[in-house]
GROMACS .gro file of C-alpha atoms in nm:
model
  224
    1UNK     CA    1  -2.672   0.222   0.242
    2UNK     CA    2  -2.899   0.371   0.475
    3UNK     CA    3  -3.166   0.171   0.663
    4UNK     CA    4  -3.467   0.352   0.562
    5UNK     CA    5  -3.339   0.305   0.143
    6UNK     CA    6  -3.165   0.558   0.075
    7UNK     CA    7  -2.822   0.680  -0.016
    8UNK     CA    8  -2.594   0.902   0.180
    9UNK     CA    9  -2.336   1.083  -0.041
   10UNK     CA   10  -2.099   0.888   0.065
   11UNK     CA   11  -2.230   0.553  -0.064
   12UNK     CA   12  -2.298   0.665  -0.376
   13UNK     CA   13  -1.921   0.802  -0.421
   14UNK     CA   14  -1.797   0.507  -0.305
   15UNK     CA   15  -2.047   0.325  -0.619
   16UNK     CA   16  -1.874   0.575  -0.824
   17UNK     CA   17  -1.521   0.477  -0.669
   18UNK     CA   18  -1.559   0.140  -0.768
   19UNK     CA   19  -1.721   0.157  -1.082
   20UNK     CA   20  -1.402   0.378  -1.208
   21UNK     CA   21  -1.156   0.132  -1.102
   22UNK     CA   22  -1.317  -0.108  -1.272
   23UNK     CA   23  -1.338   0.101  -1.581
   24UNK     CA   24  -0.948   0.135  -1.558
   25UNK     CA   25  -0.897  -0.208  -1.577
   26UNK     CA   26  -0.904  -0.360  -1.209
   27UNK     CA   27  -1.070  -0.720  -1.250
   28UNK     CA   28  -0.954  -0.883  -0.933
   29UNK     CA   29  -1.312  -0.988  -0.764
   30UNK     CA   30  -1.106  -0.985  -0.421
   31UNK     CA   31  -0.926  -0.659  -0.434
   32UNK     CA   32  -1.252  -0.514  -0.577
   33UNK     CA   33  -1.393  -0.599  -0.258
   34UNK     CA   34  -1.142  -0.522  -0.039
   35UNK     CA   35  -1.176  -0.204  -0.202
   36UNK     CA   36  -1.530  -0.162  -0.147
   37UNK     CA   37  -1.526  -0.270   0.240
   38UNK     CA   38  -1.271  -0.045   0.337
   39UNK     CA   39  -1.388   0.337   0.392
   40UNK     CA   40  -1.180   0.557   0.227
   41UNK     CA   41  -1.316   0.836   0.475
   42UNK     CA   42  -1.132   0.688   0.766
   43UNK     CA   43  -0.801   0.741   0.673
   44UNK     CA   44  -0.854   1.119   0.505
   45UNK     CA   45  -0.861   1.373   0.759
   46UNK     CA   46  -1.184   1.549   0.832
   47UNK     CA   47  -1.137   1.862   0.604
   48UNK     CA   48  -1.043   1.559   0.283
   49UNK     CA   49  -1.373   1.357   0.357
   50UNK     CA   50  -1.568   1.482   0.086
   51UNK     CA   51  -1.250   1.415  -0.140
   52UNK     CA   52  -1.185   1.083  -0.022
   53UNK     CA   53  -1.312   0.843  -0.282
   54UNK     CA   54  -1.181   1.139  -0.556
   55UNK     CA   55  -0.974   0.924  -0.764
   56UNK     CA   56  -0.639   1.154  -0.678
   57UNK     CA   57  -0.386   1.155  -0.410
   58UNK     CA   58  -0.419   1.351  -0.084
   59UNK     CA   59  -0.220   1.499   0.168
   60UNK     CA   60  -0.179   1.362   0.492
   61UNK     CA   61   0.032   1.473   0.763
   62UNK     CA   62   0.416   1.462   0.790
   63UNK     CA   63   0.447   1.588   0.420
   64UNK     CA   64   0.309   1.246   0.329
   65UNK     CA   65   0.016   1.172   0.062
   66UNK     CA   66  -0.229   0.883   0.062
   67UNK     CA   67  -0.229   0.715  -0.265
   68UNK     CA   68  -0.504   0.749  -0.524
   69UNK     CA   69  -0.755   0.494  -0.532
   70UNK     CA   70  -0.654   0.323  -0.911
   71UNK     CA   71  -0.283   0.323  -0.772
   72UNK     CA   72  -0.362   0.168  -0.472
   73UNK     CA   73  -0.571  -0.104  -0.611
   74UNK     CA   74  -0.343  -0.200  -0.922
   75UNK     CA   75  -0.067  -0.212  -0.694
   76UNK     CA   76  -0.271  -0.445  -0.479
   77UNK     CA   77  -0.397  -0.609  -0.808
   78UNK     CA   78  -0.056  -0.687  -0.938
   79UNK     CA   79   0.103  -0.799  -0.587
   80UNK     CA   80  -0.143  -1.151  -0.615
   81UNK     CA   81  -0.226  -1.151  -0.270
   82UNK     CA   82  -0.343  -1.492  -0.109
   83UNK     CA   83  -0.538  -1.556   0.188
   84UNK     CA   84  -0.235  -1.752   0.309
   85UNK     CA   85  -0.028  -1.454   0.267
   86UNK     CA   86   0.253  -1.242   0.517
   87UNK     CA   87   0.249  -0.902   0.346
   88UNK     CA   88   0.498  -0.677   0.460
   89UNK     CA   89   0.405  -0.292   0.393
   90UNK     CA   90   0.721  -0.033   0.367
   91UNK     CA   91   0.514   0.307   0.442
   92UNK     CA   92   0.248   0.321   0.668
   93UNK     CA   93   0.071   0.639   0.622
   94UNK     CA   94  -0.299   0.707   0.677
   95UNK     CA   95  -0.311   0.286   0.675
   96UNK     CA   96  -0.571   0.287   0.418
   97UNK     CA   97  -0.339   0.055   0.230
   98UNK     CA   98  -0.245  -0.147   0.451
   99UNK     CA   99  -0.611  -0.184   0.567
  100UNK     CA  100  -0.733  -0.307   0.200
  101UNK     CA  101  -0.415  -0.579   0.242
  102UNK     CA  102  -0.604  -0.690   0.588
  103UNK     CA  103  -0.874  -0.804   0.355
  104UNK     CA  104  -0.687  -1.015   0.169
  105UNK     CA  105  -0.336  -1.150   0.353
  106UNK     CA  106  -0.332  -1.339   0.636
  107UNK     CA  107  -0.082  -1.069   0.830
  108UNK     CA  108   0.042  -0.759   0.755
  109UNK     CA  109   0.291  -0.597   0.900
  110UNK     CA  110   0.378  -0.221   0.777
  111UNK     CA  111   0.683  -0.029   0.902
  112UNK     CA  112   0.606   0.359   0.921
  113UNK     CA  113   0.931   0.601   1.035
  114UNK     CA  114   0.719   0.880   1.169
  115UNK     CA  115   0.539   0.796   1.500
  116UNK     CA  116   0.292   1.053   1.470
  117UNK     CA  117   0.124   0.868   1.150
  118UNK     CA  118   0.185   0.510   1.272
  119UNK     CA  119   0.008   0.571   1.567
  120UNK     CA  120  -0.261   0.740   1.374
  121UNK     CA  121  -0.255   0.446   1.138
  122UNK     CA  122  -0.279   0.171   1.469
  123UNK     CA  123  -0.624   0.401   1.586
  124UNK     CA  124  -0.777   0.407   1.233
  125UNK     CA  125  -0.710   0.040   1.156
  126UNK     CA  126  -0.851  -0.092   1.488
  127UNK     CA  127  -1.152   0.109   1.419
  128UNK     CA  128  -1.219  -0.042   1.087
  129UNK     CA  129  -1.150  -0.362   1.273
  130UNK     CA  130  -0.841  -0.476   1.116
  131UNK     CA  131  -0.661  -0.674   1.368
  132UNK     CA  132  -0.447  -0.855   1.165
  133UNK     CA  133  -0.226  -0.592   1.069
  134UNK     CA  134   0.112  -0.452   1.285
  135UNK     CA  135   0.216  -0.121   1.287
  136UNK     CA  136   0.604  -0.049   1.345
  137UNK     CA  137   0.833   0.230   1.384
  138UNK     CA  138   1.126   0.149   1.228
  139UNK     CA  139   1.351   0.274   0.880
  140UNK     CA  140   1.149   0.066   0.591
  141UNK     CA  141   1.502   0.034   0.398
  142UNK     CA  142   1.592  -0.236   0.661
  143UNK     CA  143   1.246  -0.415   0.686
  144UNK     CA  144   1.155  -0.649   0.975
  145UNK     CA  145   1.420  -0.916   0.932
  146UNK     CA  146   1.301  -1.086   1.226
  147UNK     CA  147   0.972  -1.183   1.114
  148UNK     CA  148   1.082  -1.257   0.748
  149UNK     CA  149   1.036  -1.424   0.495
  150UNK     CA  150   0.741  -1.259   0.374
  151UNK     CA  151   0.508  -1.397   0.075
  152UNK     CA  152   0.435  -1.056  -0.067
  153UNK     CA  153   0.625  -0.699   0.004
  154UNK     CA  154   0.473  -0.324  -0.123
  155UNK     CA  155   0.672  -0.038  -0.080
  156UNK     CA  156   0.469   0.315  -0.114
  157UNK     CA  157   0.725   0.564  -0.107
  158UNK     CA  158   0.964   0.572  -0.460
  159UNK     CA  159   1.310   0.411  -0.401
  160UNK     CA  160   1.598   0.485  -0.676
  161UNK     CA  161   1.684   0.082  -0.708
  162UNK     CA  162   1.564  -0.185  -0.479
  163UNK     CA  163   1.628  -0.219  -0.115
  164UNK     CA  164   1.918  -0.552  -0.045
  165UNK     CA  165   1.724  -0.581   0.301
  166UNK     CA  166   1.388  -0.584   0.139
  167UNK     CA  167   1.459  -0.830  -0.149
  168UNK     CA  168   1.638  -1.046   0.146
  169UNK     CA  169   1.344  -1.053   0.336
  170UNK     CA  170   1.115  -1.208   0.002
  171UNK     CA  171   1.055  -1.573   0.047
  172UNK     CA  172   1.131  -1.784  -0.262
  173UNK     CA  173   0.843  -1.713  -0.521
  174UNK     CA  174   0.738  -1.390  -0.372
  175UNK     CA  175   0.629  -1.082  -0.532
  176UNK     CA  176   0.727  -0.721  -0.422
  177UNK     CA  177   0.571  -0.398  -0.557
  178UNK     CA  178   0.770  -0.083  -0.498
  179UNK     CA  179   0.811   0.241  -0.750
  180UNK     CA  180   1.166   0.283  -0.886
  181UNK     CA  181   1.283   0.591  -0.958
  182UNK     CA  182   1.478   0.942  -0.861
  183UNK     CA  183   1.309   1.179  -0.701
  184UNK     CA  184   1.240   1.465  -0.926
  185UNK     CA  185   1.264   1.241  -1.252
  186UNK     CA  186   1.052   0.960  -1.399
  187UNK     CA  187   0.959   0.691  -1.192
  188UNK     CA  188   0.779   0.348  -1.260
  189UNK     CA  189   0.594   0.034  -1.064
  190UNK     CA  190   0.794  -0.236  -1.081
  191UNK     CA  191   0.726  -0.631  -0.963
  192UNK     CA  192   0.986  -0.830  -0.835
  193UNK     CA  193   0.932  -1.170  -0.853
  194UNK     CA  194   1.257  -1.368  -0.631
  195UNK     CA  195   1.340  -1.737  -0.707
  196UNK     CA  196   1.606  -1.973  -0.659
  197UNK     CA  197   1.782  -2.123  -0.966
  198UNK     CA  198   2.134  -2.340  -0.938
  199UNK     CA  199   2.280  -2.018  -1.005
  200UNK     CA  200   2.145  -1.812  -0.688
  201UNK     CA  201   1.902  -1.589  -0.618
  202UNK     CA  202   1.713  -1.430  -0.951
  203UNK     CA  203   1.497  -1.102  -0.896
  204UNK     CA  204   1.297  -1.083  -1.250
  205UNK     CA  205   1.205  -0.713  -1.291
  206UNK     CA  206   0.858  -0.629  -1.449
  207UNK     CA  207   0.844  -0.224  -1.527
  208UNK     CA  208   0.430  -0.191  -1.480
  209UNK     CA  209   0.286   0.179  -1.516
  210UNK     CA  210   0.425   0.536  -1.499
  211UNK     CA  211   0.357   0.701  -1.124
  212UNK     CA  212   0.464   0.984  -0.882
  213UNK     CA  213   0.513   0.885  -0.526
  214UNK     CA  214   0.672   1.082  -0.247
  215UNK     CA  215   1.074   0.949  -0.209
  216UNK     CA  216   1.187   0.663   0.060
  217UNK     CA  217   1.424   0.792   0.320
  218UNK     CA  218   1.684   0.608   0.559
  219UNK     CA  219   1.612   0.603   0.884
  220UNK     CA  220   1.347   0.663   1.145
  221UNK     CA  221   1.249   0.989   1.177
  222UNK     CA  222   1.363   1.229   1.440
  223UNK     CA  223   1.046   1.399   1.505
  224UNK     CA  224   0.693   1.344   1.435
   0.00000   0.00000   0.00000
């Protein structure tokens, strides 16, 4: 809010922002205000700021979107993020997601394959003061296996079954959040919760809500 009393457009969208999520069912007190601290605005470009607390996807650049605010905070709502947490984010983009994990994790680190958007991503998050979160260049299929194991994982880009690497890098009881699916056919959030049993390693699959995310690819990228 303003100093004088009154309210920009801005703050009263992001009222509105946050009063729809928690018609849609997010209860989480935490991600609610992580949600709420975090300015959407940042992370849009220029042109999108009037859209940014819209409750839809926009496009960023690279052919990439940033995620609507309801799937950004049930996917933060289901991953159970502790303060004590290492979060490791598969899909960088504008950082606005990785920004509302700063709020809640103790570290995050997010691999991003196009340069131009992680370095994007490292200038917005500094500005919104979020210095507990690493941006890397690097193919998000392999992970960062040299700072694993991680308490939580997200993935934001749809992968058609789950990443070996990833589920490797999940410490025992940790939760990943990633949307499963082909590209041009249905795909769904799913949590994967890893624990050890005398038998091995058991990944229990939850299938959450219907969604549309833009597909994972191998590699880093060659330009951008």
């Amino acid at each position: 809010m303003m100093t004088d009393g009154t309210s920009t457009q801005a703050d009263i969208d992001r009222v509105n922002f946050l009063l729809t999520l928690r018609r849609r069912g997010i209860s989480d007190q935490a991600v609610l205000r992580a949600m709420g601290e975090v300015p959407r605005t940042a992370f849009v470009s220029a042109d999108l700021a009037t859209s940014a607390y819209a409750d839809q996807a926009l496009p960023i650049e690279c052919g990439q979107t940033i995620s609507q605010p309801y799937v950004v905070a049930y996917m933060t709502e289901q991953l159970g993020v502790k303060p004590q947490h290492r979060v490791l984010e598969i899909g960088t983009g504008s950082g606005y997601q990785a920004a509302v994990l700063s709020k809640l994790a103790a570290e995050v680190v997010s691999i991003e394959r196009y340069r131009t958007l992680a370095d994007q991503a490292r200038r917005r998050l500094n500005a919104a003061g979020c210095g507990n979160v690493e941006v890397i260049v690097g193919d998000g299929f392999e992970g960062c296996p040299d700072r694993a194991p991680f308490d939580r994982i997200i993935v934001t880009a749809a992968a058609e079954e789950v990443p070996a690497a990833l589920a490797d890098q999940l410490a025992d009881g940790g939760v990943m959040i990633l949307p499963l699916g082909p590209q041009n056919g249905p795909q769904h959030l799913v949590r994967i919760t890893k624990s050890q049993t005398p038998e091995g390693t058991r990944l229990a699959e939850d299938r959450l809500i219907p969604v549309r995310f833009v597909p994972m690819l191998r590699g880093k990228a060659r330009e951008l």
